[in-house]
mmCIF file of C-alpha atoms in Angstrom:
data_model
loop_
_atom_site.group_PDB
_atom_site.id
_atom_site.type_symbol
_atom_site.label_atom_id
_atom_site.label_comp_id
_atom_site.label_asym_id
_atom_site.label_seq_id
_atom_site.Cartn_x
_atom_site.Cartn_y
_atom_site.Cartn_z
ATOM 1 C CA MET R 1 38.677 188.827 87.166
ATOM 2 C CA LEU R 2 35.002 187.884 87.430
ATOM 3 C CA LYS R 3 35.689 184.328 86.245
ATOM 4 C CA HIS R 4 37.959 183.840 89.273
ATOM 5 C CA ILE R 5 35.411 184.970 91.866
ATOM 6 C CA ILE R 6 34.111 181.482 92.792
ATOM 7 C CA PRO R 7 37.495 179.996 93.750
ATOM 8 C CA ILE R 8 38.458 183.208 95.553
ATOM 9 C CA ILE R 9 35.273 183.344 97.634
ATOM 10 C CA SER R 10 35.232 179.599 98.304
ATOM 11 C CA THR R 11 38.857 179.682 99.455
ATOM 12 C CA ILE R 12 38.176 182.621 101.772
ATOM 13 C CA LEU R 13 35.189 180.742 103.221
ATOM 14 C CA TYR R 14 37.293 177.568 103.478
ATOM 15 C CA PHE R 15 39.897 179.314 105.620
ATOM 16 C CA ASN R 16 37.198 180.907 107.767
ATOM 17 C CA PHE R 17 35.156 177.782 108.506
ATOM 18 C CA PRO R 18 33.839 177.960 112.085
ATOM 19 C CA LYS R 19 35.992 175.729 114.255
ATOM 20 C CA ASN R 20 33.618 175.222 117.187
ATOM 21 C CA ILE R 21 30.611 173.467 115.630
ATOM 22 C CA VAL R 22 29.513 170.310 117.436
ATOM 23 C CA VAL R 23 27.860 167.461 115.542
ATOM 24 C CA ALA R 24 26.575 164.196 116.971
ATOM 25 C CA GLU R 25 29.201 161.486 116.463
ATOM 26 C CA LYS R 26 26.831 159.042 114.733
ATOM 27 C CA TYR R 27 25.886 161.636 112.097
ATOM 28 C CA LEU R 28 29.494 162.581 111.580
ATOM 29 C CA TYR R 29 30.434 158.920 111.138
ATOM 30 C CA LYS R 30 27.676 158.263 108.587
ATOM 31 C CA PHE R 31 28.449 161.436 106.662
ATOM 32 C CA SER R 32 32.184 160.621 106.653
ATOM 33 C CA LEU R 33 31.471 157.135 105.376
ATOM 34 C CA VAL R 34 29.264 158.361 102.517
ATOM 35 C CA HIS R 35 31.748 161.141 101.700
ATOM 36 C CA ASN R 36 34.704 158.743 101.474
ATOM 37 C CA ILE R 37 32.865 156.061 99.500
ATOM 38 C CA THR R 38 31.546 158.642 97.052
ATOM 39 C CA LEU R 39 34.936 160.278 96.479
ATOM 40 C CA SER R 40 36.644 156.901 96.152
ATOM 41 C CA LEU R 41 34.216 155.737 93.456
ATOM 42 C CA PHE R 42 34.189 159.122 91.742
ATOM 43 C CA SER R 43 38.005 159.248 91.658
ATOM 44 C CA LEU R 44 38.126 155.728 90.222
ATOM 45 C CA TYR R 45 35.585 156.741 87.561
ATOM 46 C CA ILE R 46 37.686 159.791 86.596
ATOM 47 C CA PHE R 47 40.880 157.712 86.527
ATOM 48 C CA LEU R 48 39.334 155.040 84.287
ATOM 49 C CA SER R 49 37.592 157.569 82.021
ATOM 50 C CA LEU R 50 40.713 159.661 81.543
ATOM 51 C CA SER R 51 42.908 156.565 81.071
ATOM 52 C CA LYS R 52 40.564 155.338 78.352
ATOM 53 C CA PHE R 53 40.508 158.774 76.723
ATOM 54 C CA ILE R 54 44.317 159.091 76.654
ATOM 55 C CA TYR R 55 44.710 155.490 75.473
ATOM 56 C CA THR R 56 42.206 156.072 72.655
ATOM 57 C CA ASN R 57 43.450 159.532 71.610
ATOM 58 C CA GLY R 58 47.148 159.177 72.387
ATOM 59 C CA ILE R 59 49.493 161.632 74.040
ATOM 60 C CA VAL R 60 49.496 164.809 71.999
ATOM 61 C CA ILE R 61 51.548 167.879 72.835
ATOM 62 C CA ASP R 62 49.620 170.596 71.081
ATOM 63 C CA LYS R 63 47.894 173.626 72.545
ATOM 64 C CA GLU R 64 44.176 173.077 73.244
ATOM 65 C CA HIS R 65 44.142 169.732 71.442
ATOM 66 C CA TYR R 66 42.437 167.758 74.201
ATOM 67 C CA PHE R 67 40.090 170.513 75.339
ATOM 68 C CA SER R 68 38.620 170.680 71.846
ATOM 69 C CA ASN R 69 37.092 167.288 72.702
ATOM 70 C CA LYS R 70 33.934 167.582 74.853
ATOM 71 C CA GLU R 71 34.627 164.272 76.623
ATOM 72 C CA PHE R 72 38.015 165.504 77.848
ATOM 73 C CA ASP R 73 36.564 168.882 78.803
ATOM 74 C CA ASN R 74 33.874 167.156 80.893
ATOM 75 C CA ILE R 75 36.333 164.850 82.673
ATOM 76 C CA ILE R 76 38.559 167.742 83.710
ATOM 77 C CA PHE R 77 35.563 169.912 84.646
ATOM 78 C CA TYR R 78 34.031 167.250 86.904
ATOM 79 C CA PHE R 79 37.354 166.632 88.597
ATOM 80 C CA TYR R 80 37.783 170.382 89.065
ATOM 81 C CA ILE R 81 34.363 170.563 90.772
ATOM 82 C CA SER R 82 35.364 167.668 93.044
ATOM 83 C CA LYS R 83 38.191 169.815 94.420
ATOM 84 C CA TYR R 84 35.550 171.999 96.118
ATOM 85 C CA ILE R 85 33.915 168.883 97.556
ATOM 86 C CA GLU R 86 37.290 167.865 98.997
ATOM 87 C CA TYR R 87 37.099 170.920 101.260
ATOM 88 C CA ILE R 88 34.759 168.702 103.274
ATOM 89 C CA ASP R 89 37.806 166.627 104.338
ATOM 90 C CA THR R 90 39.061 169.592 106.348
ATOM 91 C CA PHE R 91 35.607 170.451 107.676
ATOM 92 C CA LEU R 92 35.276 166.881 108.982
ATOM 93 C CA ILE R 93 38.521 167.262 110.903
ATOM 94 C CA TYR R 94 37.217 170.449 112.530
ATOM 95 C CA LEU R 95 33.900 168.763 113.311
ATOM 96 C CA LYS R 96 35.807 166.005 115.124
ATOM 97 C CA GLY R 97 37.311 168.706 117.340
ATOM 98 C CA LYS R 98 40.778 168.419 115.795
ATOM 99 C CA GLN R 99 43.035 170.775 113.889
ATOM 100 C CA PRO R 100 44.067 169.921 110.331
ATOM 101 C CA ILE R 101 47.777 169.934 109.604
ATOM 102 C CA PHE R 102 49.256 172.814 107.612
ATOM 103 C CA LEU R 103 49.691 170.677 104.496
ATOM 104 C CA GLN R 104 46.025 169.617 104.553
ATOM 105 C CA LEU R 105 44.777 173.192 104.659
ATOM 106 C CA TYR R 106 46.949 174.468 101.863
ATOM 107 C CA HIS R 107 46.787 171.384 99.676
ATOM 108 C CA HIS R 108 43.022 171.688 99.279
ATOM 109 C CA SER R 109 43.020 175.412 98.552
ATOM 110 C CA GLY R 110 45.943 174.971 96.154
ATOM 111 C CA ALA R 111 44.113 172.179 94.348
ATOM 112 C CA VAL R 112 41.005 174.325 93.841
ATOM 113 C CA ILE R 113 43.076 177.202 92.470
ATOM 114 C CA SER R 114 45.235 174.940 90.271
ATOM 115 C CA TRP R 115 42.344 173.052 88.683
ATOM 116 C CA HIS R 116 40.380 176.285 88.287
ATOM 117 C CA LEU R 117 43.227 177.900 86.359
ATOM 118 C CA ALA R 118 43.885 174.751 84.333
ATOM 119 C CA TYR R 119 40.230 174.445 83.360
ATOM 120 C CA THR R 120 39.658 178.164 82.775
ATOM 121 C CA TYR R 121 42.731 178.524 80.568
ATOM 122 C CA LYS R 122 42.350 175.064 78.988
ATOM 123 C CA LEU R 123 45.758 173.673 79.879
ATOM 124 C CA ASP R 124 45.852 170.338 78.088
ATOM 125 C CA CYS R 125 48.791 169.149 80.172
ATOM 126 C CA PHE R 126 46.459 168.935 83.172
ATOM 127 C CA TRP R 127 45.501 165.441 82.119
ATOM 128 C CA ILE R 128 48.713 164.374 83.911
ATOM 129 C CA PRO R 129 47.873 165.658 87.432
ATOM 130 C CA THR R 130 44.228 164.666 86.950
ATOM 131 C CA LEU R 131 45.215 161.111 86.085
ATOM 132 C CA LEU R 132 47.718 160.880 88.954
ATOM 133 C CA ASN R 133 45.490 162.578 91.512
ATOM 134 C CA SER R 134 42.389 160.563 90.637
ATOM 135 C CA PHE R 135 44.396 157.331 90.951
ATOM 136 C CA VAL R 136 45.835 158.303 94.336
ATOM 137 C CA HIS R 137 42.465 159.582 95.563
ATOM 138 C CA SER R 138 40.654 156.379 94.610
ATOM 139 C CA ILE R 139 43.111 154.503 96.845
ATOM 140 C CA MET R 140 43.224 157.181 99.568
ATOM 141 C CA TYR R 141 39.452 157.508 99.986
ATOM 142 C CA SER R 142 39.121 153.704 99.945
ATOM 143 C CA TYR R 143 41.667 153.632 102.751
ATOM 144 C CA TYR R 144 39.658 156.216 104.717
ATOM 145 C CA THR R 145 36.490 154.190 104.160
ATOM 146 C CA LEU R 146 38.077 150.963 105.386
ATOM 147 C CA SER R 147 39.571 152.821 108.366
ATOM 148 C CA LEU R 148 36.118 154.091 109.334
ATOM 149 C CA LEU R 149 34.821 150.520 109.071
ATOM 150 C CA LYS R 150 37.632 149.479 111.446
ATOM 151 C CA ILE R 151 39.157 146.943 109.068
ATOM 152 C CA ASP R 152 42.318 145.923 110.969
ATOM 153 C CA PHE R 153 44.795 145.241 108.163
ATOM 154 C CA ILE R 154 44.252 148.685 106.672
ATOM 155 C CA LYS R 155 46.447 150.387 109.292
ATOM 156 C CA SER R 156 49.462 148.491 107.959
ATOM 157 C CA ILE R 157 49.249 150.195 104.561
ATOM 158 C CA LYS R 158 49.106 153.783 105.845
ATOM 159 C CA LYS R 159 52.833 154.370 105.268
ATOM 160 C CA TYR R 160 52.513 153.098 101.687
ATOM 161 C CA LEU R 161 49.709 155.551 101.065
ATOM 162 C CA THR R 162 51.968 158.383 102.219
ATOM 163 C CA ILE R 163 54.741 157.114 99.922
ATOM 164 C CA LEU R 164 52.231 156.992 97.054
ATOM 165 C CA GLN R 165 51.148 160.584 97.708
ATOM 166 C CA ILE R 166 54.742 161.846 97.801
ATOM 167 C CA SER R 167 55.602 159.826 94.679
ATOM 168 C CA GLN R 168 52.660 161.437 92.910
ATOM 169 C CA LEU R 169 54.090 164.893 93.585
ATOM 170 C CA LEU R 170 57.610 163.957 92.507
ATOM 171 C CA PHE R 171 56.375 162.284 89.343
ATOM 172 C CA LEU R 172 54.142 165.254 88.606
ATOM 173 C CA PHE R 173 57.015 167.731 88.752
ATOM 174 C CA SER R 174 59.079 165.480 86.468
ATOM 175 C CA ALA R 175 56.205 165.036 84.031
ATOM 176 C CA PHE R 176 55.525 168.768 83.785
ATOM 177 C CA PHE R 177 59.200 169.394 83.152
ATOM 178 C CA LEU R 178 59.232 166.819 80.332
ATOM 179 C CA TYR R 179 55.845 167.867 78.935
#
């Protein structure tokens, strides 16, 4: 039980974030920009690193095969840690005086719990959601960055981003079934 204390406490704190904090708009903008650029580049790094690893080592369906490799272990661990950092997405919405949608709230807490369990119990099959999620997040956080920079054409691809996110989930369920 002790090994699960960090995700439990962080999730409790996440759901109890104070909703009435006021931050100067210029600081919020700069922080949002840095946050989105960082997560976009980090997600791209994870996607490329994991793609290279899977390409080099092949797809193996064997218990704890991938996690026996330190490189794989590190990739999944770093991506797991990034799930806590993604809580900031919701905090930024609150700091803008808005309410996050239901899906936003529960997606982030579910991601922390899922990656925690996958990493703690060394579920090799978690290379699939990590690969998919890092790919989608590299695009998604790039979109958020360009939106903050008020790049006009970016608004026209919002619906495709939503389709990509939904496709990720559908593909993920199919892949887990087949795996």
